[in-house]
Each structure stands twice: as C-alpha cells, then as structure tokens.
GROMACS .gro file of C-alpha atoms in nm:
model
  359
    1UNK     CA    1   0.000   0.000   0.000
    2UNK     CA    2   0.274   0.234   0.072
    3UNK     CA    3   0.432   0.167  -0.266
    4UNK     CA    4   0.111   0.225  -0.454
    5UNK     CA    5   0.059   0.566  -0.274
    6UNK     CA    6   0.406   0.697  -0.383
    7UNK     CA    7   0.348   0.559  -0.703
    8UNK     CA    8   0.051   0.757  -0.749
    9UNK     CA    9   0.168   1.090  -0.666
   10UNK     CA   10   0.464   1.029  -0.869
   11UNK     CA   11   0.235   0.987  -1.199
   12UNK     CA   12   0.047   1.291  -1.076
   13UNK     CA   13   0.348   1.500  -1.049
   14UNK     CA   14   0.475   1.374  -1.397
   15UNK     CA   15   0.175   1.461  -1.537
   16UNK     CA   16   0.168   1.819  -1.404
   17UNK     CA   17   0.534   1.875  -1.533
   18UNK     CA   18   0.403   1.735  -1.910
   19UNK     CA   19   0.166   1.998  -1.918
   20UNK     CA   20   0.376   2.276  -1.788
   21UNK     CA   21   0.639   2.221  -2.029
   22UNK     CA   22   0.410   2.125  -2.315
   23UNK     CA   23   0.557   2.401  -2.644
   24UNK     CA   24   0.308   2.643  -2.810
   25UNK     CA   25   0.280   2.467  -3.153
   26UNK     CA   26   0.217   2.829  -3.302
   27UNK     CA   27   0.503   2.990  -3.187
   28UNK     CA   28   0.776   2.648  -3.160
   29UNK     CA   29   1.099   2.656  -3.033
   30UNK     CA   30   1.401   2.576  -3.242
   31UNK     CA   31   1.443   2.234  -3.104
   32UNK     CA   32   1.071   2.134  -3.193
   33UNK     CA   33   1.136   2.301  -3.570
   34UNK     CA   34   1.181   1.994  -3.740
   35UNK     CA   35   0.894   1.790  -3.576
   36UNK     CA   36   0.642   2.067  -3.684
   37UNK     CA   37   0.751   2.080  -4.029
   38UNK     CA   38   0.667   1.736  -4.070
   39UNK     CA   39   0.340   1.799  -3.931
   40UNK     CA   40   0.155   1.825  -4.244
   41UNK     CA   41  -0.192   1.951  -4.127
   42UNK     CA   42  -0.324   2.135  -4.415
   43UNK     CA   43  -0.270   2.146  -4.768
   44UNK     CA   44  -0.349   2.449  -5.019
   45UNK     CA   45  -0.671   2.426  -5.239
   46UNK     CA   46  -0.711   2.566  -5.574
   47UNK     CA   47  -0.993   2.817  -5.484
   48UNK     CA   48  -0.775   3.098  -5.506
   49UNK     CA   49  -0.688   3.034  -5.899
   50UNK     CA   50  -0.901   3.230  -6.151
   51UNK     CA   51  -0.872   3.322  -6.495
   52UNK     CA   52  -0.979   3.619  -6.664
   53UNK     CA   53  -1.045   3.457  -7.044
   54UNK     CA   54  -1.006   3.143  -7.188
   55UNK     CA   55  -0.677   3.243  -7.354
   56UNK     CA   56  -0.539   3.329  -6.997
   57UNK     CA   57  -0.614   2.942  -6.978
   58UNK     CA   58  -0.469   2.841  -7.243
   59UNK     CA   59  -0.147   2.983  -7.176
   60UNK     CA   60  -0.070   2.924  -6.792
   61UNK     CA   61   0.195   2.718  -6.699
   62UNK     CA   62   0.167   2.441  -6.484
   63UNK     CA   63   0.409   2.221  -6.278
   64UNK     CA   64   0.374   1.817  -6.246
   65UNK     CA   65   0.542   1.694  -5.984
   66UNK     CA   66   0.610   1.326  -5.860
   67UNK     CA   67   0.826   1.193  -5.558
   68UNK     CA   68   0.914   0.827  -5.565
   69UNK     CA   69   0.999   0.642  -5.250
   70UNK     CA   70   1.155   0.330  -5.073
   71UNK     CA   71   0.843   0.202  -4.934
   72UNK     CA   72   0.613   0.396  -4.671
   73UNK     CA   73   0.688   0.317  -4.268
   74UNK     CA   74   0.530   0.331  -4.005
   75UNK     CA   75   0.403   0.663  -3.833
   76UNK     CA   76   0.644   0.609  -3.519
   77UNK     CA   77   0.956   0.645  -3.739
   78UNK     CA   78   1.088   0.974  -3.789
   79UNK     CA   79   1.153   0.871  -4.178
   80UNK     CA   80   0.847   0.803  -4.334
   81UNK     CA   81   0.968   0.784  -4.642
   82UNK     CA   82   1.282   0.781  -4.846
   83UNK     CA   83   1.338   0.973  -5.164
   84UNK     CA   84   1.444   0.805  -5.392
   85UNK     CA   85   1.316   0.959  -5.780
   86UNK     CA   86   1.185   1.282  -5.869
   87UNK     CA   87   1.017   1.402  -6.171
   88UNK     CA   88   0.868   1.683  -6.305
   89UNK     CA   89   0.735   1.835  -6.641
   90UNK     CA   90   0.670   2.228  -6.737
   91UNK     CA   91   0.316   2.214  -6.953
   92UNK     CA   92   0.013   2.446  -7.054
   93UNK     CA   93  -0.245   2.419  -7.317
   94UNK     CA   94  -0.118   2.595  -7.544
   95UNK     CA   95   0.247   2.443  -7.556
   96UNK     CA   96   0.185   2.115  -7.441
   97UNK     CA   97   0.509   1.996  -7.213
   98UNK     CA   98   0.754   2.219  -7.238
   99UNK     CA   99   1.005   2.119  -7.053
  100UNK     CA  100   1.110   1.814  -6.805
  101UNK     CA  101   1.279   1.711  -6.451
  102UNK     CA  102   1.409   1.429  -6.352
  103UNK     CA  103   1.639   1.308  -6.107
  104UNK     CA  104   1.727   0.982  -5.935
  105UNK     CA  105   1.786   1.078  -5.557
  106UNK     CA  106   2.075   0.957  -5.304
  107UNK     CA  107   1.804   0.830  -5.052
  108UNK     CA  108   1.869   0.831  -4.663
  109UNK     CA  109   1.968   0.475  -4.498
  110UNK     CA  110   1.672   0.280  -4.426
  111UNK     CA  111   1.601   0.256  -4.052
  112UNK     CA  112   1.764  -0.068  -3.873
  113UNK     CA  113   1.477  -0.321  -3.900
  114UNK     CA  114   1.358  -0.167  -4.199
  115UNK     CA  115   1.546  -0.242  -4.521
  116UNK     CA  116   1.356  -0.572  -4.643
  117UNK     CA  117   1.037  -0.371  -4.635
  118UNK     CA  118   1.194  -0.111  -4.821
  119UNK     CA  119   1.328  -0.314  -5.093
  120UNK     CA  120   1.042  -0.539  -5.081
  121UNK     CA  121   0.778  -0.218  -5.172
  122UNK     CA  122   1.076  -0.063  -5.445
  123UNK     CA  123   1.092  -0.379  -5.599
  124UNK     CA  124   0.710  -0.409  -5.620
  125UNK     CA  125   0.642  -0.068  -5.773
  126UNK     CA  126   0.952   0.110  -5.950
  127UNK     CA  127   1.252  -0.142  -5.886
  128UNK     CA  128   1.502   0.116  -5.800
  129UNK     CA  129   1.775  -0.033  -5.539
  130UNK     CA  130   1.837   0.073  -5.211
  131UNK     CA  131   2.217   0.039  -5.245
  132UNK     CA  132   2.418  -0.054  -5.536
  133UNK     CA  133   2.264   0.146  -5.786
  134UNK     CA  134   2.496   0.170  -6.100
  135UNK     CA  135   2.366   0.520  -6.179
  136UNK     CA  136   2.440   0.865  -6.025
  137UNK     CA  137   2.210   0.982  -5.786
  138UNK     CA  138   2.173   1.362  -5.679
  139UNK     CA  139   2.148   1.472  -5.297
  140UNK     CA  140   1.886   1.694  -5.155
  141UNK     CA  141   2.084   1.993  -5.130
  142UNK     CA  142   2.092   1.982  -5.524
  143UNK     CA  143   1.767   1.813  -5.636
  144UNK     CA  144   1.572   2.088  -5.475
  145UNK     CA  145   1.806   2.414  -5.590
  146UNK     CA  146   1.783   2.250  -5.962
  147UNK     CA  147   1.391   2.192  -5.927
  148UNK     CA  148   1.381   2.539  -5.830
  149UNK     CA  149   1.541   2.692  -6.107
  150UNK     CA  150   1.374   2.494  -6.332
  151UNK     CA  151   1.022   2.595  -6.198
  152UNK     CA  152   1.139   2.924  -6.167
  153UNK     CA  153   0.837   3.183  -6.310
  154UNK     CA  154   0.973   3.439  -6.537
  155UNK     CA  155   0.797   3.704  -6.294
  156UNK     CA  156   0.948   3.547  -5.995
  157UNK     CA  157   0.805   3.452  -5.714
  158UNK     CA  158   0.735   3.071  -5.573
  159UNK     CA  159   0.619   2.803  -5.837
  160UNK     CA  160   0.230   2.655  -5.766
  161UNK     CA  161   0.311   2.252  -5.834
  162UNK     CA  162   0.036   1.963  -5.893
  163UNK     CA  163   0.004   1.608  -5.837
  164UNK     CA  164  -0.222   1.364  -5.794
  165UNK     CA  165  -0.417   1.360  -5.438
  166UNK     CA  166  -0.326   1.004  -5.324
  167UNK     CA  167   0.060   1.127  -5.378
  168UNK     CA  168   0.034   1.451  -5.222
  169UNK     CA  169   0.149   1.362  -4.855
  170UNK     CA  170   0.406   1.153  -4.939
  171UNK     CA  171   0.534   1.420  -5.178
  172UNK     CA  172   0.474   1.704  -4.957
  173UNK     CA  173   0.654   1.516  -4.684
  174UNK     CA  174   0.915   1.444  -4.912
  175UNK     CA  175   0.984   1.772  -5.007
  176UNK     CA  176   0.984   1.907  -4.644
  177UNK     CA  177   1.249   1.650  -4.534
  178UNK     CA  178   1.488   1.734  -4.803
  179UNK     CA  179   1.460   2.106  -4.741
  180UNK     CA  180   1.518   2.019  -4.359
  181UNK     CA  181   1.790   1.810  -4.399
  182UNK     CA  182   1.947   2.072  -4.664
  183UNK     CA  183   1.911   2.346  -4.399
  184UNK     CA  184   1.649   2.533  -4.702
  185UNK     CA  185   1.351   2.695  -4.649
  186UNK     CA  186   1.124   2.594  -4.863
  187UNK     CA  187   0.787   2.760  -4.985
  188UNK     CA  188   0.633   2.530  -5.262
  189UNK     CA  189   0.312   2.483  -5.293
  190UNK     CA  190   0.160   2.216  -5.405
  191UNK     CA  191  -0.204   2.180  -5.554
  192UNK     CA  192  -0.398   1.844  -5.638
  193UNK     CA  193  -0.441   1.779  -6.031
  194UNK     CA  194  -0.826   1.675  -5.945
  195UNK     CA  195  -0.892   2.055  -5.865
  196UNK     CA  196  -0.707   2.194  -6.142
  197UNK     CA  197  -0.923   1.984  -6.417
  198UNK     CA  198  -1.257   2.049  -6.190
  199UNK     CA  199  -1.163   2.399  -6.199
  200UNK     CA  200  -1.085   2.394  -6.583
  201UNK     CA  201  -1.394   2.251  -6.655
  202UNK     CA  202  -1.591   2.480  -6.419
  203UNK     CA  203  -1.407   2.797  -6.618
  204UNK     CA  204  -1.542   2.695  -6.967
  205UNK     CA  205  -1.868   2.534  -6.855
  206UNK     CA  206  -1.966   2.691  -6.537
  207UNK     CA  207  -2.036   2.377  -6.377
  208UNK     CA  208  -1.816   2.116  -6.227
  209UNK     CA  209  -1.784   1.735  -6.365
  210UNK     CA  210  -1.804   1.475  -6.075
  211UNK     CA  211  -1.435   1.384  -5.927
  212UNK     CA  212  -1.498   1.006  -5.971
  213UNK     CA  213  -1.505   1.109  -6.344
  214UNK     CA  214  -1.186   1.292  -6.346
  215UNK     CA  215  -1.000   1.050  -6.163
  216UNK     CA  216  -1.091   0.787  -6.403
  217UNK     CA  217  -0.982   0.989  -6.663
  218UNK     CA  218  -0.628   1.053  -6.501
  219UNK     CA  219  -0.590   0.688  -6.439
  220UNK     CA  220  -0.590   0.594  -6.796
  221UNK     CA  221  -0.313   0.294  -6.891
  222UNK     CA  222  -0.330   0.404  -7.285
  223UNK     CA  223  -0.007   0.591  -7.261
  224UNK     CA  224   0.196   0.321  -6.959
  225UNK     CA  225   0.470   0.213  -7.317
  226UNK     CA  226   0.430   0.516  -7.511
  227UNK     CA  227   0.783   0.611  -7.641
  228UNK     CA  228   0.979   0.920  -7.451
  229UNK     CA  229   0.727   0.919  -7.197
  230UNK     CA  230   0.982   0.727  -6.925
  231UNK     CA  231   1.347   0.783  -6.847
  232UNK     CA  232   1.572   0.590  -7.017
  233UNK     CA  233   1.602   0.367  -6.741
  234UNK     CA  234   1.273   0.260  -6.656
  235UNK     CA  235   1.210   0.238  -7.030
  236UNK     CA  236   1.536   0.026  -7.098
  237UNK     CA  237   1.457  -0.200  -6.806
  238UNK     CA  238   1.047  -0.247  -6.902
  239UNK     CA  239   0.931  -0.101  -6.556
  240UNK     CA  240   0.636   0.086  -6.557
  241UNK     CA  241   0.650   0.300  -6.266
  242UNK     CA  242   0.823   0.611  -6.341
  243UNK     CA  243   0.801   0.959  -6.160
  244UNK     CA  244   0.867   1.147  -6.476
  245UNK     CA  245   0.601   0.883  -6.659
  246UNK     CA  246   0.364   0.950  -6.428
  247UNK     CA  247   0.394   1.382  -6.483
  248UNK     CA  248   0.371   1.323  -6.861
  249UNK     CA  249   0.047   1.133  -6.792
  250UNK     CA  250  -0.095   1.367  -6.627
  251UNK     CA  251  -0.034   1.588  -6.914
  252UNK     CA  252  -0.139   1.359  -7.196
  253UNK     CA  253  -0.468   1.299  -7.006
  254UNK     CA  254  -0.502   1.654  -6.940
  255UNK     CA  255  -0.417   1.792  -7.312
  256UNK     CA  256  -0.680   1.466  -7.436
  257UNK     CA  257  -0.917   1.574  -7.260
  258UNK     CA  258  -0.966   1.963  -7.246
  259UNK     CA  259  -0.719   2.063  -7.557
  260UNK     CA  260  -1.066   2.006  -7.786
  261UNK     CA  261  -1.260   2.199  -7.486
  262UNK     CA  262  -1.045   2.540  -7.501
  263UNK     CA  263  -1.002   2.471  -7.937
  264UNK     CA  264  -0.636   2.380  -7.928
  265UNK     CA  265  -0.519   2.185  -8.172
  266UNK     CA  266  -0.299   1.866  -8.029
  267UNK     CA  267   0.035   1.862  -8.116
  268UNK     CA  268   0.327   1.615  -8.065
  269UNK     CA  269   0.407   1.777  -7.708
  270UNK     CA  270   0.078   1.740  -7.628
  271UNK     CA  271   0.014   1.356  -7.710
  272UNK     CA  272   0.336   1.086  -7.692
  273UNK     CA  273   0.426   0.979  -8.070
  274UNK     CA  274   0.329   0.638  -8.198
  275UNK     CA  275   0.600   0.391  -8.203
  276UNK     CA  276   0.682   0.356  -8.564
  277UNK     CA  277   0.901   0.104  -8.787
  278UNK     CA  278   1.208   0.210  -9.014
  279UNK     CA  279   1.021   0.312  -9.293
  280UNK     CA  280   0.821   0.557  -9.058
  281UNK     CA  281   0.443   0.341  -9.040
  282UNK     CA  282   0.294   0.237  -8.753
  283UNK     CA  283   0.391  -0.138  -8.674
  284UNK     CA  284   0.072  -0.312  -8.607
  285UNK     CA  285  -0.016  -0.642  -8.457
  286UNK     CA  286  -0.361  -0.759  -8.539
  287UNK     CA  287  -0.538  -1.032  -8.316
  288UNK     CA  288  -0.886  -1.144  -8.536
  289UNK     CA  289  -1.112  -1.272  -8.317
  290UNK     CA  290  -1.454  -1.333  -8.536
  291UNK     CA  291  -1.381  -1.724  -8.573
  292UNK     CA  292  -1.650  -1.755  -8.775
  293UNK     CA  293  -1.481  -1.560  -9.054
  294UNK     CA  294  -1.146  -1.719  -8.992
  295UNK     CA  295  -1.379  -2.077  -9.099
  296UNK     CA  296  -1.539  -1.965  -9.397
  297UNK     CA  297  -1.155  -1.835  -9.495
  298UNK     CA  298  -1.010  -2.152  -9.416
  299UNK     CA  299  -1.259  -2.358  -9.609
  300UNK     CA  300  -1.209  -2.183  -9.896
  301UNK     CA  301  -0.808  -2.218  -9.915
  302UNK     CA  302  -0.628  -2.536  -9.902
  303UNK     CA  303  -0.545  -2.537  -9.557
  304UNK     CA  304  -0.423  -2.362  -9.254
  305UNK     CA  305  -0.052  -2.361  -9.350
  306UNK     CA  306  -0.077  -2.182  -9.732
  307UNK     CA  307  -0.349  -1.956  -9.511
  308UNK     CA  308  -0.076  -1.825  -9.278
  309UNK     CA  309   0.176  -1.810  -9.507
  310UNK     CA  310  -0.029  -1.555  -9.711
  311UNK     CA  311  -0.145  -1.300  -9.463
  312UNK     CA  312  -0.176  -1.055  -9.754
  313UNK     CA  313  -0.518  -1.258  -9.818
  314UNK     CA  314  -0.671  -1.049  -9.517
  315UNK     CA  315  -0.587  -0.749  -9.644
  316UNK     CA  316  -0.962  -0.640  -9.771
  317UNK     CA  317  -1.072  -0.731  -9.409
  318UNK     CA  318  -0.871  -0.514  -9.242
  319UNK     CA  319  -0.952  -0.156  -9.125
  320UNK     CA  320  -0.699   0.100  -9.221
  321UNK     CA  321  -0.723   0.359  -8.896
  322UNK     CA  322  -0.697   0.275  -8.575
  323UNK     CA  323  -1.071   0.260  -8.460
  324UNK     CA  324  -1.095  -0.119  -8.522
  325UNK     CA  325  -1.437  -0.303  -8.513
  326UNK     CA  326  -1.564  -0.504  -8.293
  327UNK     CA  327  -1.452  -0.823  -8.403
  328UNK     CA  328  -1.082  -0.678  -8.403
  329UNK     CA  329  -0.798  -0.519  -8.137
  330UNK     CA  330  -0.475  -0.369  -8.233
  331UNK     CA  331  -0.175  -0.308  -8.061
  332UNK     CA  332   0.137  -0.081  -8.178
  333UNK     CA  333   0.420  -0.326  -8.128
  334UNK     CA  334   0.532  -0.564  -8.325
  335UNK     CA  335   0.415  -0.709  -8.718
  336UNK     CA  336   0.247  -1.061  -8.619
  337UNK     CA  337  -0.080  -1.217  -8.721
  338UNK     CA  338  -0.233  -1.417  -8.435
  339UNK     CA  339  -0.542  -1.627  -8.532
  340UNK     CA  340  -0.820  -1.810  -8.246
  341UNK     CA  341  -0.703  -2.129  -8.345
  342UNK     CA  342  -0.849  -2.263  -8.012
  343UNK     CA  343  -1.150  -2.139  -8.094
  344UNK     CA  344  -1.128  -2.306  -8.449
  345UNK     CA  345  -1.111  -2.629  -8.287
  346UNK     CA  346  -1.377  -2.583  -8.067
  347UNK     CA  347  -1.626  -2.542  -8.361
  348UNK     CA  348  -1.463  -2.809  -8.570
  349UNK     CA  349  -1.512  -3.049  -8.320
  350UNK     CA  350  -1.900  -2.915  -8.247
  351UNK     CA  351  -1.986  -2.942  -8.565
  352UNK     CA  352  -1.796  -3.312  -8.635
  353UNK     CA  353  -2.016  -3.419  -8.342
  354UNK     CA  354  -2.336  -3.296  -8.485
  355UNK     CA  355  -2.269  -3.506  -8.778
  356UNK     CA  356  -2.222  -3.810  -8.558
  357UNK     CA  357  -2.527  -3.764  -8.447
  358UNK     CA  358  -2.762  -3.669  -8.761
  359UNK     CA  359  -2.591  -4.013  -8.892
   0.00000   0.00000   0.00000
C-alpha cells in the first residue's frame, strides 16, 4: 500500500510537469522546428486560382510533380519515407510539355529493422535499389536548388506545383524533409491535379464534372509504353513506374481531354508519338477474333498452313485507322498475325459431333 501511494503521486506530479512544459505549436521553439515541419496539417486548395479569359487558360503554366519512395513506414519512425526519384514536367495548353525534370535521388539509410520492407515495396512498384545502384544519384541539397530553377516563373516569385491527391502527402513530406535536412527553407506549394481539371472545366462550362469522373480519366493505362514518356532507365529495363512517366500522364490525359474543350489543336508535345518502324508506319499487330470468318476463310483455301503463309489474303478485311471493329484489337508493337485457333477447334469439333449424331 505504501508503494502504490508513492506511485501515485509520482504519476500525478509527472503529469503536471508534461503539461507545464508542453511548447506552443504556433510559436515552436528551435528544437521542436523539425517535428512541426513534418506535421503536415493542411494542404493548399485551388480556390484561389481564376482566370480572366479562356486564352489566360490556355497559356498558364503548370508544374507536375512526382516523388518516388523506398516504401512507406510506419508513423512512429521519424523517416516516413525515403526519396528516392523525382520528376517533373513544365506544360500548358497551349504548348503542351515544355520542358522536363528528372532526377534519381541519393536516398537516406533505411532505418535498422527496416530495409527488407523497403526493398520489398521498391521492388514491387519502381525497382530502383536501395544500395548498389549503377547510376548517379543527386542529394537533396541539389535536387531541390535544380527543381527550383527549373520551376522558376519568369515574374518570380514561388512556383504553384500539382500532383495527384493520393501522392500529395508523401510528396509534400518528401519535399519538407529534403529542405530540412538541406538546412532550405522551402515555400512550394503544391495543388492536387483533381482541382485543377474540376476547376478547368468549371471555367469553360460553369459547372463542375463529378471527381470520380476525373480520376478515371487521369488513371488511364493508354499511354503506360508510349515512347519518350519514361526515363531511359525505366524504359530500358520495361518497368512501368516512373516519376517522370507519371507527370507526362498527367499531361497527356489533361491535353486529351480539355485541348478540344479550349479549341487547341494537339500537337506532338501534347500527345506521346506512336512507335513507328524504319520506314516511318505504324507497326501493327492484329489479333482477329470473329472465328466464324477465320472458318469460312479456311474452307475456302487449301489449308491452314498456305493460309498463314499468305497473310496478304486479309488485307480487304482489315480496317486502315486505328478505330478497329468489334470483331478486331490492335496493338502498336510488333508485325504478327495471331489467329483463335483454339476457338477453331472448338467449332470443328462441335460441328464433327453434330454429324455423328444426324448419322
């Protein structure tokens, strides 16, 4: 009993002293600086933006901004995440992308503990190593002075950057820890690309298209092997996930979308170029799946063999644009003719057992 009585008032006295030397969060003192700039409380909305014609659309800039990382940890570790690409393109509607970023970043060490979980989630998304990597990588002191002068507005002041909502506290963090750890202050502000389009769209039509909409629009795969759309790493290696593939994207989507809206005409900045062969066509490969014209084809030639080693027979079949029918689907890589040959046998065997059984 007399234990438990000093015991208590030592927890009360501890908890007196907490409160009494609890900081004022609006007013912090140096030590507590770095804490409360990882705080990320609030974010920026795109309210504030307004136009005052459609060509003052047309030609504002905007900034795309992406922030790879080694995996996310936990909220007890002071790292949540660890830098590891960044990318960035300068676009408008008028120009299309104008310019690009990209850098591949020195990334902190991992916390002890931590490393398989961070390797596991890079080699799960963008497959950049945690150590070992054969090319350079920039620090933050650098990646966020270059980033600067590239966003750099003509009439000064700080750069308004956008990216997509479910990246923007990772990339916000991000951004705040290299600025901390580079002893910078850093003002960028950073926007979601949902707003931006809402807002578009409310500017020209005066009212606003549902968000579910726009996100499906900016998650669109059509453009994931489009040529220059990754660095020439990811694109060498066949990975998909790319911080300066997904700003281009964003663009593409953007330009497909509201370019026809605001009557600009698409250009090759605004939309990635087809892949094409040596003698400058598009390379198609065509996949026919109407069996029941493949059949009647077969029956009428000799056999499957002379069939496929005369594609040219097809020819009056074939669509010339790109809008295939129904019973067709192209894709832009690679010259080969795939038939449904299981499907073929399927119906040659039906139809061999129907005869069975009408004899």
């Amino acid at each position: 009993m007399a234990y438990n009585e000093k015991a208590q008032k030592w927890k009360k006295k501890k908890s007196q002293k907490t409160i009494k030397e609890m900081p004022n969060l609006d007013h912090p003192a140096p030590g507590c600086l770095t804490t409360v700039m990882h705080r990320v409380t609030s974010f920026p909305d795109v309210s504030a933006m307004s136009w005052k014609s459609d060509q003052a659309v047309v030609a504002d800039i905007f900034y795309f901004l992406n922030i790879y990382s080694h995996g996310k940890l936990p909220s007890h570790c002071e790292q949540r995440f660890l830098p590891c690409e960044i990318g960035c393109v300068k676009y408008s509607l008028q120009d299309g992308i104008m310019a690009d970023f990209h850098h591949f970043i020195d990334p902190e060490v991992p916390p002890r503990g931590f490393r398989y979980h961070c390797q596991t989630a890079s080699d799960a998304t963008h497959k950049i190593p945690i150590s070992g990597f054969h090319l350079q990588r920039t620090c933050y002191p650098v990646v966020l002075r270059e980033l600067l002068e590239f966003a750099q507005p003509d009439g000064g002041g700080w750069p308004r950057f956008f990216c997509r909502s479910d990246d923007r506290f990772r990339i916000t963090w991000c951004l705040e820890r290299m600025a901390t750890v580079a002893g910078i202050e850093s003002h960028l502000e950073l926007l979601t690309v949902e707003d931006l389009v809402i807002k578009l769209y409310q500017k020209k039509y005066q009212k606003e298209p549902s968000k579910t909409w726009v996100c499906r629009e900016l998650d669109a795969v059509l453009w994931d092997f489009s040529s220059n759309t990754r660095c020439k790493w990811h694109e060498e290696n066949g990975i998909l996930c790319c911080a300066l593939a997904s700003c281009k994207k964003i663009a593409y989507c953007i330009s497909k979308s509201l370019a026809g809206v605001y009557g600009v005409s698409l250009t090759a900045a605004h939309l990635p170029l087809q892949d094409c062969d040596s003698s400058g066509n598009r390379s198609i490969s065509w996949v026919i799946l109407d069996a029941g014209r493949f059949q009647k084809m077969k029956a009428e030639s000799s056999g499957y063999d002379r069939y496929a080693a005369s594609p040219s027979q097809d020819q009056e079949h074939v669509p010339s644009s790109c809008d295939s029918s129904c019973d067709m689907k192209t894709s832009f890589y690679g010259t080969s003719t795939m038939r449904g040959r299981g499907v073929t046998r399927l119906l040659e065997s039906t139809s061999d057992l129907y005869k069975s059984f009408n004899n």
